[in-house]
């Protein structure tokens, strides 16, 4: 379950889901319970949009601010620095140190709720130009305090969040690294997104740098099982899929059939295929 906001004003659009309140647990628990009833695992991606908050859904109007009339909150958009993503996005306010502490606490609370909701995986979304990524990049982070300037200062927030979540999520903190890129500046080249596995070279470079210290996965344009297997043979530990899952919810079953391997199907789907084999 992607892009779940840890604070109400951290949603990308007014239509986004969130986990900033205990009242949201019950609805999401219905989803996790169903997934588990089908012998499947389910994860959640926790995030905050930062300066990319209060926008309209891209299929309604791409690169447009969600006004108060749209259900948006353009006057309450926050970021590391008061720099908008572009002229079509809200003008953010620079976060105070107190607001940064509130954000960290909200992330921890959302993670606790995710565990209580029975999600099997909790992902810290620190890419694609959203709040944590905005702190990481000197393009969007012009702060002069302990959260800006040097590389060590710019990664401070992510490390602090990771340290706070470690006791909640796993004994030793981060379990794996999903490598993605882009989204921090509107003028960046989009040509990178024109081919198969367009993010894979970044993932392989990181895997080669860190070795066995942590499993590394790749995402982006991985359309077939053979393509996925090839990237695993190149040294990656796992493959992630997003848009291709939206296009084909049975994507993993297609991968498995293509590679002639067996996977544990959900109870609801597997029953039908089991009948074909009888």
PDB file of C-alpha atoms in Angstrom:
ATOM      1  CA  UNK A   1       0.000   0.000   0.000  1.00  0.00           C
ATOM      2  CA  UNK A   2       1.926   2.992  -1.260  1.00  0.00           C
ATOM      3  CA  UNK A   3       2.296   6.607  -0.168  1.00  0.00           C
ATOM      4  CA  UNK A   4       0.431   6.520   3.143  1.00  0.00           C
ATOM      5  CA  UNK A   5       0.755   9.891   4.865  1.00  0.00           C
ATOM      6  CA  UNK A   6       2.069  10.095   8.433  1.00  0.00           C
ATOM      7  CA  UNK A   7       0.544  13.560   8.885  1.00  0.00           C
ATOM      8  CA  UNK A   8      -2.651  14.971   7.415  1.00  0.00           C
ATOM      9  CA  UNK A   9      -0.813  17.827   5.707  1.00  0.00           C
ATOM     10  CA  UNK A  10       1.710  15.301   4.358  1.00  0.00           C
ATOM     11  CA  UNK A  11      -0.682  13.877   1.781  1.00  0.00           C
ATOM     12  CA  UNK A  12       0.153  14.412  -1.876  1.00  0.00           C
ATOM     13  CA  UNK A  13      -3.507  14.935  -2.787  1.00  0.00           C
ATOM     14  CA  UNK A  14      -6.700  15.363  -0.720  1.00  0.00           C
ATOM     15  CA  UNK A  15      -7.692  11.857  -1.822  1.00  0.00           C
ATOM     16  CA  UNK A  16      -4.640  10.105  -0.324  1.00  0.00           C
ATOM     17  CA  UNK A  17      -4.848   7.667   2.553  1.00  0.00           C
ATOM     18  CA  UNK A  18      -3.042   8.138   5.829  1.00  0.00           C
ATOM     19  CA  UNK A  19      -2.172   6.577   9.155  1.00  0.00           C
ATOM     20  CA  UNK A  20      -1.880   9.666  11.336  1.00  0.00           C
ATOM     21  CA  UNK A  21      -4.833   8.733  13.570  1.00  0.00           C
ATOM     22  CA  UNK A  22      -5.814   5.618  15.508  1.00  0.00           C
ATOM     23  CA  UNK A  23      -9.248   5.842  13.896  1.00  0.00           C
ATOM     24  CA  UNK A  24      -7.657   4.869  10.565  1.00  0.00           C
ATOM     25  CA  UNK A  25      -6.488   1.491  11.851  1.00  0.00           C
ATOM     26  CA  UNK A  26      -9.865  -0.237  11.631  1.00  0.00           C
ATOM     27  CA  UNK A  27     -10.364   0.385   7.906  1.00  0.00           C
ATOM     28  CA  UNK A  28      -6.837  -0.649   6.960  1.00  0.00           C
ATOM     29  CA  UNK A  29      -7.043  -3.716   9.208  1.00  0.00           C
ATOM     30  CA  UNK A  30      -9.803  -5.059   6.968  1.00  0.00           C
ATOM     31  CA  UNK A  31      -7.332  -4.992   4.076  1.00  0.00           C
ATOM     32  CA  UNK A  32      -4.483  -6.683   5.944  1.00  0.00           C
ATOM     33  CA  UNK A  33      -6.825  -9.307   7.394  1.00  0.00           C
ATOM     34  CA  UNK A  34      -8.078 -10.186   3.925  1.00  0.00           C
ATOM     35  CA  UNK A  35      -4.537 -10.387   2.519  1.00  0.00           C
ATOM     36  CA  UNK A  36      -3.509 -12.727   5.332  1.00  0.00           C
ATOM     37  CA  UNK A  37      -6.636 -14.834   4.847  1.00  0.00           C
ATOM     38  CA  UNK A  38      -5.337 -15.451   1.320  1.00  0.00           C
ATOM     39  CA  UNK A  39      -1.903 -16.615   2.542  1.00  0.00           C
ATOM     40  CA  UNK A  40      -0.289 -13.407   1.314  1.00  0.00           C
ATOM     41  CA  UNK A  41       1.982 -10.795   2.888  1.00  0.00           C
ATOM     42  CA  UNK A  42       1.258  -7.085   2.654  1.00  0.00           C
ATOM     43  CA  UNK A  43       3.369  -3.971   3.182  1.00  0.00           C
ATOM     44  CA  UNK A  44       2.814  -0.262   3.638  1.00  0.00           C
ATOM     45  CA  UNK A  45       4.850   2.726   2.461  1.00  0.00           C
ATOM     46  CA  UNK A  46       4.881   5.591   4.967  1.00  0.00           C
ATOM     47  CA  UNK A  47       5.584   9.033   3.582  1.00  0.00           C
ATOM     48  CA  UNK A  48       5.190  12.796   3.734  1.00  0.00           C
ATOM     49  CA  UNK A  49       4.922  14.851   0.553  1.00  0.00           C
ATOM     50  CA  UNK A  50       6.622  17.972   1.892  1.00  0.00           C
ATOM     51  CA  UNK A  51       6.604  20.676  -0.783  1.00  0.00           C
ATOM     52  CA  UNK A  52       4.733  18.333  -3.127  1.00  0.00           C
ATOM     53  CA  UNK A  53       1.680  18.268  -0.846  1.00  0.00           C
ATOM     54  CA  UNK A  54      -1.783  19.709  -1.562  1.00  0.00           C
ATOM     55  CA  UNK A  55      -1.822  18.935  -5.276  1.00  0.00           C
ATOM     56  CA  UNK A  56      -4.527  17.556  -7.534  1.00  0.00           C
ATOM     57  CA  UNK A  57      -4.397  13.905  -8.622  1.00  0.00           C
ATOM     58  CA  UNK A  58      -2.293  13.739 -11.819  1.00  0.00           C
ATOM     59  CA  UNK A  59      -5.140  12.113 -13.747  1.00  0.00           C
ATOM     60  CA  UNK A  60      -7.327  15.135 -12.891  1.00  0.00           C
ATOM     61  CA  UNK A  61      -4.748  17.837 -13.605  1.00  0.00           C
ATOM     62  CA  UNK A  62      -1.024  17.230 -13.664  1.00  0.00           C
ATOM     63  CA  UNK A  63       1.151  19.699 -11.744  1.00  0.00           C
ATOM     64  CA  UNK A  64      -1.653  21.730 -10.178  1.00  0.00           C
ATOM     65  CA  UNK A  65      -2.222  22.949  -6.627  1.00  0.00           C
ATOM     66  CA  UNK A  66      -5.254  21.652  -4.752  1.00  0.00           C
ATOM     67  CA  UNK A  67      -6.932  24.800  -3.426  1.00  0.00           C
ATOM     68  CA  UNK A  68      -9.098  24.977  -0.317  1.00  0.00           C
ATOM     69  CA  UNK A  69     -12.099  24.595  -2.615  1.00  0.00           C
ATOM     70  CA  UNK A  70     -10.543  21.351  -3.874  1.00  0.00           C
ATOM     71  CA  UNK A  71     -10.067  20.138  -0.309  1.00  0.00           C
ATOM     72  CA  UNK A  72      -6.414  21.170  -0.285  1.00  0.00           C
ATOM     73  CA  UNK A  73      -4.270  23.012   2.269  1.00  0.00           C
ATOM     74  CA  UNK A  74      -1.921  25.228   0.193  1.00  0.00           C
ATOM     75  CA  UNK A  75      -1.321  27.560   3.155  1.00  0.00           C
ATOM     76  CA  UNK A  76      -0.031  24.686   5.303  1.00  0.00           C
ATOM     77  CA  UNK A  77       2.586  23.081   3.080  1.00  0.00           C
ATOM     78  CA  UNK A  78       6.001  22.611   4.703  1.00  0.00           C
ATOM     79  CA  UNK A  79       9.467  21.714   3.420  1.00  0.00           C
ATOM     80  CA  UNK A  80      13.132  21.879   4.487  1.00  0.00           C
ATOM     81  CA  UNK A  81      13.370  25.281   2.797  1.00  0.00           C
ATOM     82  CA  UNK A  82      10.813  27.732   1.422  1.00  0.00           C
ATOM     83  CA  UNK A  83      11.393  26.600  -2.171  1.00  0.00           C
ATOM     84  CA  UNK A  84       8.420  25.424  -4.283  1.00  0.00           C
ATOM     85  CA  UNK A  85       8.852  22.448  -6.594  1.00  0.00           C
ATOM     86  CA  UNK A  86       7.745  24.680  -9.475  1.00  0.00           C
ATOM     87  CA  UNK A  87       5.385  27.603 -10.101  1.00  0.00           C
ATOM     88  CA  UNK A  88       2.343  25.313 -10.256  1.00  0.00           C
ATOM     89  CA  UNK A  89       2.951  23.873  -6.780  1.00  0.00           C
ATOM     90  CA  UNK A  90       2.187  25.516  -3.416  1.00  0.00           C
ATOM     91  CA  UNK A  91       4.696  27.883  -1.842  1.00  0.00           C
ATOM     92  CA  UNK A  92       6.015  25.906   1.148  1.00  0.00           C
ATOM     93  CA  UNK A  93       7.037  27.269   4.508  1.00  0.00           C
ATOM     94  CA  UNK A  94      10.411  26.315   5.960  1.00  0.00           C
ATOM     95  CA  UNK A  95       9.991  23.801   8.767  1.00  0.00           C
ATOM     96  CA  UNK A  96      11.092  24.855  12.217  1.00  0.00           C
ATOM     97  CA  UNK A  97      13.159  22.465  14.322  1.00  0.00           C
ATOM     98  CA  UNK A  98      10.068  21.883  16.474  1.00  0.00           C
ATOM     99  CA  UNK A  99       8.075  20.916  13.370  1.00  0.00           C
ATOM    100  CA  UNK A 100      10.834  18.497  12.355  1.00  0.00           C
ATOM    101  CA  UNK A 101      10.574  16.856  15.784  1.00  0.00           C
ATOM    102  CA  UNK A 102       6.784  16.640  15.380  1.00  0.00           C
ATOM    103  CA  UNK A 103       7.262  15.007  11.987  1.00  0.00           C
ATOM    104  CA  UNK A 104       9.635  12.412  13.450  1.00  0.00           C
ATOM    105  CA  UNK A 105       7.148  11.647  16.218  1.00  0.00           C
ATOM    106  CA  UNK A 106       4.350  11.325  13.649  1.00  0.00           C
ATOM    107  CA  UNK A 107       6.444   8.868  11.632  1.00  0.00           C
ATOM    108  CA  UNK A 108       7.048   6.733  14.720  1.00  0.00           C
ATOM    109  CA  UNK A 109       3.362   6.822  15.657  1.00  0.00           C
ATOM    110  CA  UNK A 110       2.354   5.835  12.112  1.00  0.00           C
ATOM    111  CA  UNK A 111       4.816   2.932  12.184  1.00  0.00           C
ATOM    112  CA  UNK A 112       3.336   1.722  15.468  1.00  0.00           C
ATOM    113  CA  UNK A 113      -0.114   1.883  13.918  1.00  0.00           C
ATOM    114  CA  UNK A 114       1.140  -0.028  10.882  1.00  0.00           C
ATOM    115  CA  UNK A 115       2.392  -2.816  13.137  1.00  0.00           C
ATOM    116  CA  UNK A 116      -0.901  -2.775  15.052  1.00  0.00           C
ATOM    117  CA  UNK A 117      -2.722  -2.977  11.722  1.00  0.00           C
ATOM    118  CA  UNK A 118      -0.719  -6.156  10.965  1.00  0.00           C
ATOM    119  CA  UNK A 119       1.279  -4.957   7.981  1.00  0.00           C
ATOM    120  CA  UNK A 120       4.187  -7.334   7.364  1.00  0.00           C
ATOM    121  CA  UNK A 121       6.535  -4.752   5.839  1.00  0.00           C
ATOM    122  CA  UNK A 122       6.910  -1.051   6.637  1.00  0.00           C
ATOM    123  CA  UNK A 123       8.787   1.055   4.087  1.00  0.00           C
ATOM    124  CA  UNK A 124      10.262   4.488   4.777  1.00  0.00           C
ATOM    125  CA  UNK A 125       9.602   6.469   1.596  1.00  0.00           C
ATOM    126  CA  UNK A 126      12.714   8.607   1.123  1.00  0.00           C
ATOM    127  CA  UNK A 127      12.650   9.107  -2.661  1.00  0.00           C
ATOM    128  CA  UNK A 128      10.807  10.749  -5.557  1.00  0.00           C
ATOM    129  CA  UNK A 129      11.155  14.300  -4.306  1.00  0.00           C
ATOM    130  CA  UNK A 130       9.026  13.943  -1.173  1.00  0.00           C
ATOM    131  CA  UNK A 131       9.883  15.336   2.256  1.00  0.00           C
ATOM    132  CA  UNK A 132      12.724  13.066   3.373  1.00  0.00           C
ATOM    133  CA  UNK A 133      14.252  13.217  -0.120  1.00  0.00           C
ATOM    134  CA  UNK A 134      13.908  17.004   0.030  1.00  0.00           C
ATOM    135  CA  UNK A 135      16.089  17.004   3.144  1.00  0.00           C
ATOM    136  CA  UNK A 136      18.640  14.736   1.447  1.00  0.00           C
ATOM    137  CA  UNK A 137      19.129  16.930  -1.636  1.00  0.00           C
ATOM    138  CA  UNK A 138      20.961  20.289  -1.691  1.00  0.00           C
ATOM    139  CA  UNK A 139      18.599  21.273  -4.512  1.00  0.00           C
ATOM    140  CA  UNK A 140      15.666  21.491  -2.110  1.00  0.00           C
ATOM    141  CA  UNK A 141      17.492  21.818   1.220  1.00  0.00           C
ATOM    142  CA  UNK A 142      19.155  25.202   1.770  1.00  0.00           C
ATOM    143  CA  UNK A 143      19.056  25.092   5.560  1.00  0.00           C
ATOM    144  CA  UNK A 144      21.962  26.360   7.640  1.00  0.00           C
ATOM    145  CA  UNK A 145      21.189  24.450  10.842  1.00  0.00           C
ATOM    146  CA  UNK A 146      22.011  20.843  11.781  1.00  0.00           C
ATOM    147  CA  UNK A 147      19.558  19.553   9.148  1.00  0.00           C
ATOM    148  CA  UNK A 148      21.161  21.311   6.179  1.00  0.00           C
ATOM    149  CA  UNK A 149      24.436  22.146   4.501  1.00  0.00           C
ATOM    150  CA  UNK A 150      26.840  19.218   4.692  1.00  0.00           C
ATOM    151  CA  UNK A 151      26.008  15.711   3.504  1.00  0.00           C
ATOM    152  CA  UNK A 152      26.079  14.512   7.108  1.00  0.00           C
ATOM    153  CA  UNK A 153      23.550  17.167   8.107  1.00  0.00           C
ATOM    154  CA  UNK A 154      21.251  16.503   5.151  1.00  0.00           C
ATOM    155  CA  UNK A 155      21.006  12.780   5.930  1.00  0.00           C
ATOM    156  CA  UNK A 156      20.493  13.440   9.647  1.00  0.00           C
ATOM    157  CA  UNK A 157      16.675  13.366   9.534  1.00  0.00           C
ATOM    158  CA  UNK A 158      16.531  10.038   7.695  1.00  0.00           C
ATOM    159  CA  UNK A 159      19.005   8.466  10.115  1.00  0.00           C
ATOM    160  CA  UNK A 160      17.101   9.804  13.118  1.00  0.00           C
ATOM    161  CA  UNK A 161      13.832   8.372  11.800  1.00  0.00           C
ATOM    162  CA  UNK A 162      15.497   5.032  11.084  1.00  0.00           C
ATOM    163  CA  UNK A 163      16.948   4.885  14.595  1.00  0.00           C
ATOM    164  CA  UNK A 164      13.551   5.669  16.106  1.00  0.00           C
ATOM    165  CA  UNK A 165      11.786   3.027  14.028  1.00  0.00           C
ATOM    166  CA  UNK A 166      14.356   0.268  14.531  1.00  0.00           C
ATOM    167  CA  UNK A 167      13.035  -0.926  17.924  1.00  0.00           C
ATOM    168  CA  UNK A 168       9.525  -1.007  16.487  1.00  0.00           C
ATOM    169  CA  UNK A 169      10.146  -2.680  13.150  1.00  0.00           C
ATOM    170  CA  UNK A 170      13.185  -4.946  13.480  1.00  0.00           C
ATOM    171  CA  UNK A 171      15.970  -5.789  15.879  1.00  0.00           C
ATOM    172  CA  UNK A 172      18.634  -4.275  13.663  1.00  0.00           C
ATOM    173  CA  UNK A 173      16.791  -1.511  11.843  1.00  0.00           C
ATOM    174  CA  UNK A 174      16.715  -1.498   8.059  1.00  0.00           C
ATOM    175  CA  UNK A 175      16.152  -4.886   6.414  1.00  0.00           C
ATOM    176  CA  UNK A 176      16.613  -3.957   2.759  1.00  0.00           C
ATOM    177  CA  UNK A 177      17.152  -0.987   0.458  1.00  0.00           C
ATOM    178  CA  UNK A 178      14.860  -0.325  -2.502  1.00  0.00           C
ATOM    179  CA  UNK A 179      16.738   1.931  -4.933  1.00  0.00           C
ATOM    180  CA  UNK A 180      14.859   4.566  -6.910  1.00  0.00           C
ATOM    181  CA  UNK A 181      15.636   8.068  -8.179  1.00  0.00           C
ATOM    182  CA  UNK A 182      14.219  11.276  -9.597  1.00  0.00           C
ATOM    183  CA  UNK A 183      11.453  13.688  -8.671  1.00  0.00           C
ATOM    184  CA  UNK A 184      13.489  16.310  -6.833  1.00  0.00           C
ATOM    185  CA  UNK A 185      13.534  18.977  -9.585  1.00  0.00           C
ATOM    186  CA  UNK A 186      11.137  19.654 -12.492  1.00  0.00           C
ATOM    187  CA  UNK A 187      13.995  20.343 -14.915  1.00  0.00           C
ATOM    188  CA  UNK A 188      15.612  16.946 -14.510  1.00  0.00           C
ATOM    189  CA  UNK A 189      15.912  14.803 -17.614  1.00  0.00           C
ATOM    190  CA  UNK A 190      13.081  12.354 -18.205  1.00  0.00           C
ATOM    191  CA  UNK A 191      15.013  10.385 -20.828  1.00  0.00           C
ATOM    192  CA  UNK A 192      16.102   7.964 -18.113  1.00  0.00           C
ATOM    193  CA  UNK A 193      12.533   6.661 -17.966  1.00  0.00           C
ATOM    194  CA  UNK A 194      12.490   5.591 -21.589  1.00  0.00           C
ATOM    195  CA  UNK A 195      13.800   2.046 -21.261  1.00  0.00           C
ATOM    196  CA  UNK A 196      13.408  -1.264 -19.514  1.00  0.00           C
ATOM    197  CA  UNK A 197      14.824  -1.460 -16.006  1.00  0.00           C
ATOM    198  CA  UNK A 198      15.756   2.216 -16.083  1.00  0.00           C
ATOM    199  CA  UNK A 199      16.567   2.362 -12.353  1.00  0.00           C
ATOM    200  CA  UNK A 200      18.527  -0.901 -12.295  1.00  0.00           C
ATOM    201  CA  UNK A 201      22.017   0.584 -12.961  1.00  0.00           C
ATOM    202  CA  UNK A 202      21.686   2.679  -9.791  1.00  0.00           C
ATOM    203  CA  UNK A 203      20.671  -0.365  -7.745  1.00  0.00           C
ATOM    204  CA  UNK A 204      23.527  -2.470  -9.111  1.00  0.00           C
ATOM    205  CA  UNK A 205      26.051   0.291  -8.374  1.00  0.00           C
ATOM    206  CA  UNK A 206      24.851   0.507  -4.771  1.00  0.00           C
ATOM    207  CA  UNK A 207      24.857  -3.281  -4.387  1.00  0.00           C
ATOM    208  CA  UNK A 208      28.420  -3.438  -5.650  1.00  0.00           C
ATOM    209  CA  UNK A 209      29.400  -0.722  -3.177  1.00  0.00           C
ATOM    210  CA  UNK A 210      27.826  -2.250  -0.061  1.00  0.00           C
ATOM    211  CA  UNK A 211      28.146  -5.948  -0.904  1.00  0.00           C
ATOM    212  CA  UNK A 212      26.429  -8.244   1.558  1.00  0.00           C
ATOM    213  CA  UNK A 213      25.869  -5.538   4.161  1.00  0.00           C
ATOM    214  CA  UNK A 214      22.214  -5.282   3.127  1.00  0.00           C
ATOM    215  CA  UNK A 215      19.864  -6.764   0.498  1.00  0.00           C
ATOM    216  CA  UNK A 216      19.240  -4.341  -2.387  1.00  0.00           C
ATOM    217  CA  UNK A 217      16.237  -4.273  -4.710  1.00  0.00           C
ATOM    218  CA  UNK A 218      15.523  -2.486  -7.976  1.00  0.00           C
ATOM    219  CA  UNK A 219      12.334  -0.986  -9.385  1.00  0.00           C
ATOM    220  CA  UNK A 220      11.248   0.650 -12.647  1.00  0.00           C
ATOM    221  CA  UNK A 221      10.263  -0.788 -16.018  1.00  0.00           C
ATOM    222  CA  UNK A 222      10.741  -4.449 -15.071  1.00  0.00           C
ATOM    223  CA  UNK A 223       8.049  -5.892 -17.309  1.00  0.00           C
ATOM    224  CA  UNK A 224       8.822  -9.606 -17.607  1.00  0.00           C
ATOM    225  CA  UNK A 225       9.922 -12.517 -15.487  1.00  0.00           C
ATOM    226  CA  UNK A 226      13.012 -13.124 -17.591  1.00  0.00           C
ATOM    227  CA  UNK A 227      14.000  -9.489 -17.248  1.00  0.00           C
ATOM    228  CA  UNK A 228      13.606  -9.725 -13.473  1.00  0.00           C
ATOM    229  CA  UNK A 229      15.619 -12.943 -13.325  1.00  0.00           C
ATOM    230  CA  UNK A 230      18.379 -11.361 -15.402  1.00  0.00           C
ATOM    231  CA  UNK A 231      18.725  -8.476 -12.959  1.00  0.00           C
ATOM    232  CA  UNK A 232      18.860 -10.930 -10.052  1.00  0.00           C
ATOM    233  CA  UNK A 233      21.621 -12.795 -11.857  1.00  0.00           C
ATOM    234  CA  UNK A 234      23.449  -9.468 -12.154  1.00  0.00           C
ATOM    235  CA  UNK A 235      23.702  -9.405  -8.372  1.00  0.00           C
ATOM    236  CA  UNK A 236      20.510  -7.802  -7.069  1.00  0.00           C
ATOM    237  CA  UNK A 237      18.657  -9.454  -4.201  1.00  0.00           C
ATOM    238  CA  UNK A 238      15.049  -8.600  -5.048  1.00  0.00           C
ATOM    239  CA  UNK A 239      12.814  -6.951  -7.631  1.00  0.00           C
ATOM    240  CA  UNK A 240      10.042  -4.451  -6.873  1.00  0.00           C
ATOM    241  CA  UNK A 241       7.127  -3.646  -9.173  1.00  0.00           C
ATOM    242  CA  UNK A 242       4.704  -0.719  -9.159  1.00  0.00           C
ATOM    243  CA  UNK A 243       3.000   0.381 -12.352  1.00  0.00           C
ATOM    244  CA  UNK A 244       3.161  -3.083 -13.911  1.00  0.00           C
ATOM    245  CA  UNK A 245       1.278  -4.409 -10.887  1.00  0.00           C
ATOM    246  CA  UNK A 246      -1.395  -1.781 -11.477  1.00  0.00           C
ATOM    247  CA  UNK A 247      -1.683  -2.913 -15.068  1.00  0.00           C
ATOM    248  CA  UNK A 248      -1.714  -6.611 -14.169  1.00  0.00           C
ATOM    249  CA  UNK A 249      -2.609  -7.630 -10.576  1.00  0.00           C
ATOM    250  CA  UNK A 250      -1.579 -11.187 -11.478  1.00  0.00           C
ATOM    251  CA  UNK A 251       1.898 -10.067 -12.510  1.00  0.00           C
ATOM    252  CA  UNK A 252       3.797 -12.451 -10.214  1.00  0.00           C
ATOM    253  CA  UNK A 253       1.792 -15.397 -11.504  1.00  0.00           C
ATOM    254  CA  UNK A 254       2.725 -14.370 -15.050  1.00  0.00           C
ATOM    255  CA  UNK A 255       6.384 -14.120 -14.048  1.00  0.00           C
ATOM    256  CA  UNK A 256       6.222 -17.577 -12.475  1.00  0.00           C
ATOM    257  CA  UNK A 257       4.573 -19.125 -15.517  1.00  0.00           C
ATOM    258  CA  UNK A 258       7.139 -17.519 -17.813  1.00  0.00           C
ATOM    259  CA  UNK A 259      10.011 -18.857 -15.683  1.00  0.00           C
ATOM    260  CA  UNK A 260       8.317 -22.223 -15.119  1.00  0.00           C
ATOM    261  CA  UNK A 261       8.426 -22.000 -11.338  1.00  0.00           C
ATOM    262  CA  UNK A 262       5.750 -22.482  -8.699  1.00  0.00           C
ATOM    263  CA  UNK A 263       4.684 -19.734  -6.313  1.00  0.00           C
ATOM    264  CA  UNK A 264       2.179 -19.758  -3.485  1.00  0.00           C
ATOM    265  CA  UNK A 265      -0.981 -18.327  -4.995  1.00  0.00           C
ATOM    266  CA  UNK A 266      -3.607 -16.540  -2.962  1.00  0.00           C
ATOM    267  CA  UNK A 267      -6.288 -18.899  -1.693  1.00  0.00           C
ATOM    268  CA  UNK A 268      -8.999 -17.269  -3.788  1.00  0.00           C
ATOM    269  CA  UNK A 269      -7.041 -17.425  -7.060  1.00  0.00           C
ATOM    270  CA  UNK A 270      -5.213 -20.664  -6.343  1.00  0.00           C
ATOM    271  CA  UNK A 271      -8.419 -22.633  -5.822  1.00  0.00           C
ATOM    272  CA  UNK A 272      -9.467 -22.041  -9.422  1.00  0.00           C
ATOM    273  CA  UNK A 273      -6.117 -23.089 -10.875  1.00  0.00           C
ATOM    274  CA  UNK A 274      -5.937 -26.113  -8.607  1.00  0.00           C
ATOM    275  CA  UNK A 275      -9.240 -27.282 -10.054  1.00  0.00           C
ATOM    276  CA  UNK A 276      -7.730 -27.129 -13.550  1.00  0.00           C
ATOM    277  CA  UNK A 277      -4.997 -29.543 -12.467  1.00  0.00           C
ATOM    278  CA  UNK A 278      -7.399 -32.103 -11.009  1.00  0.00           C
TER     279      UNK A 278
END
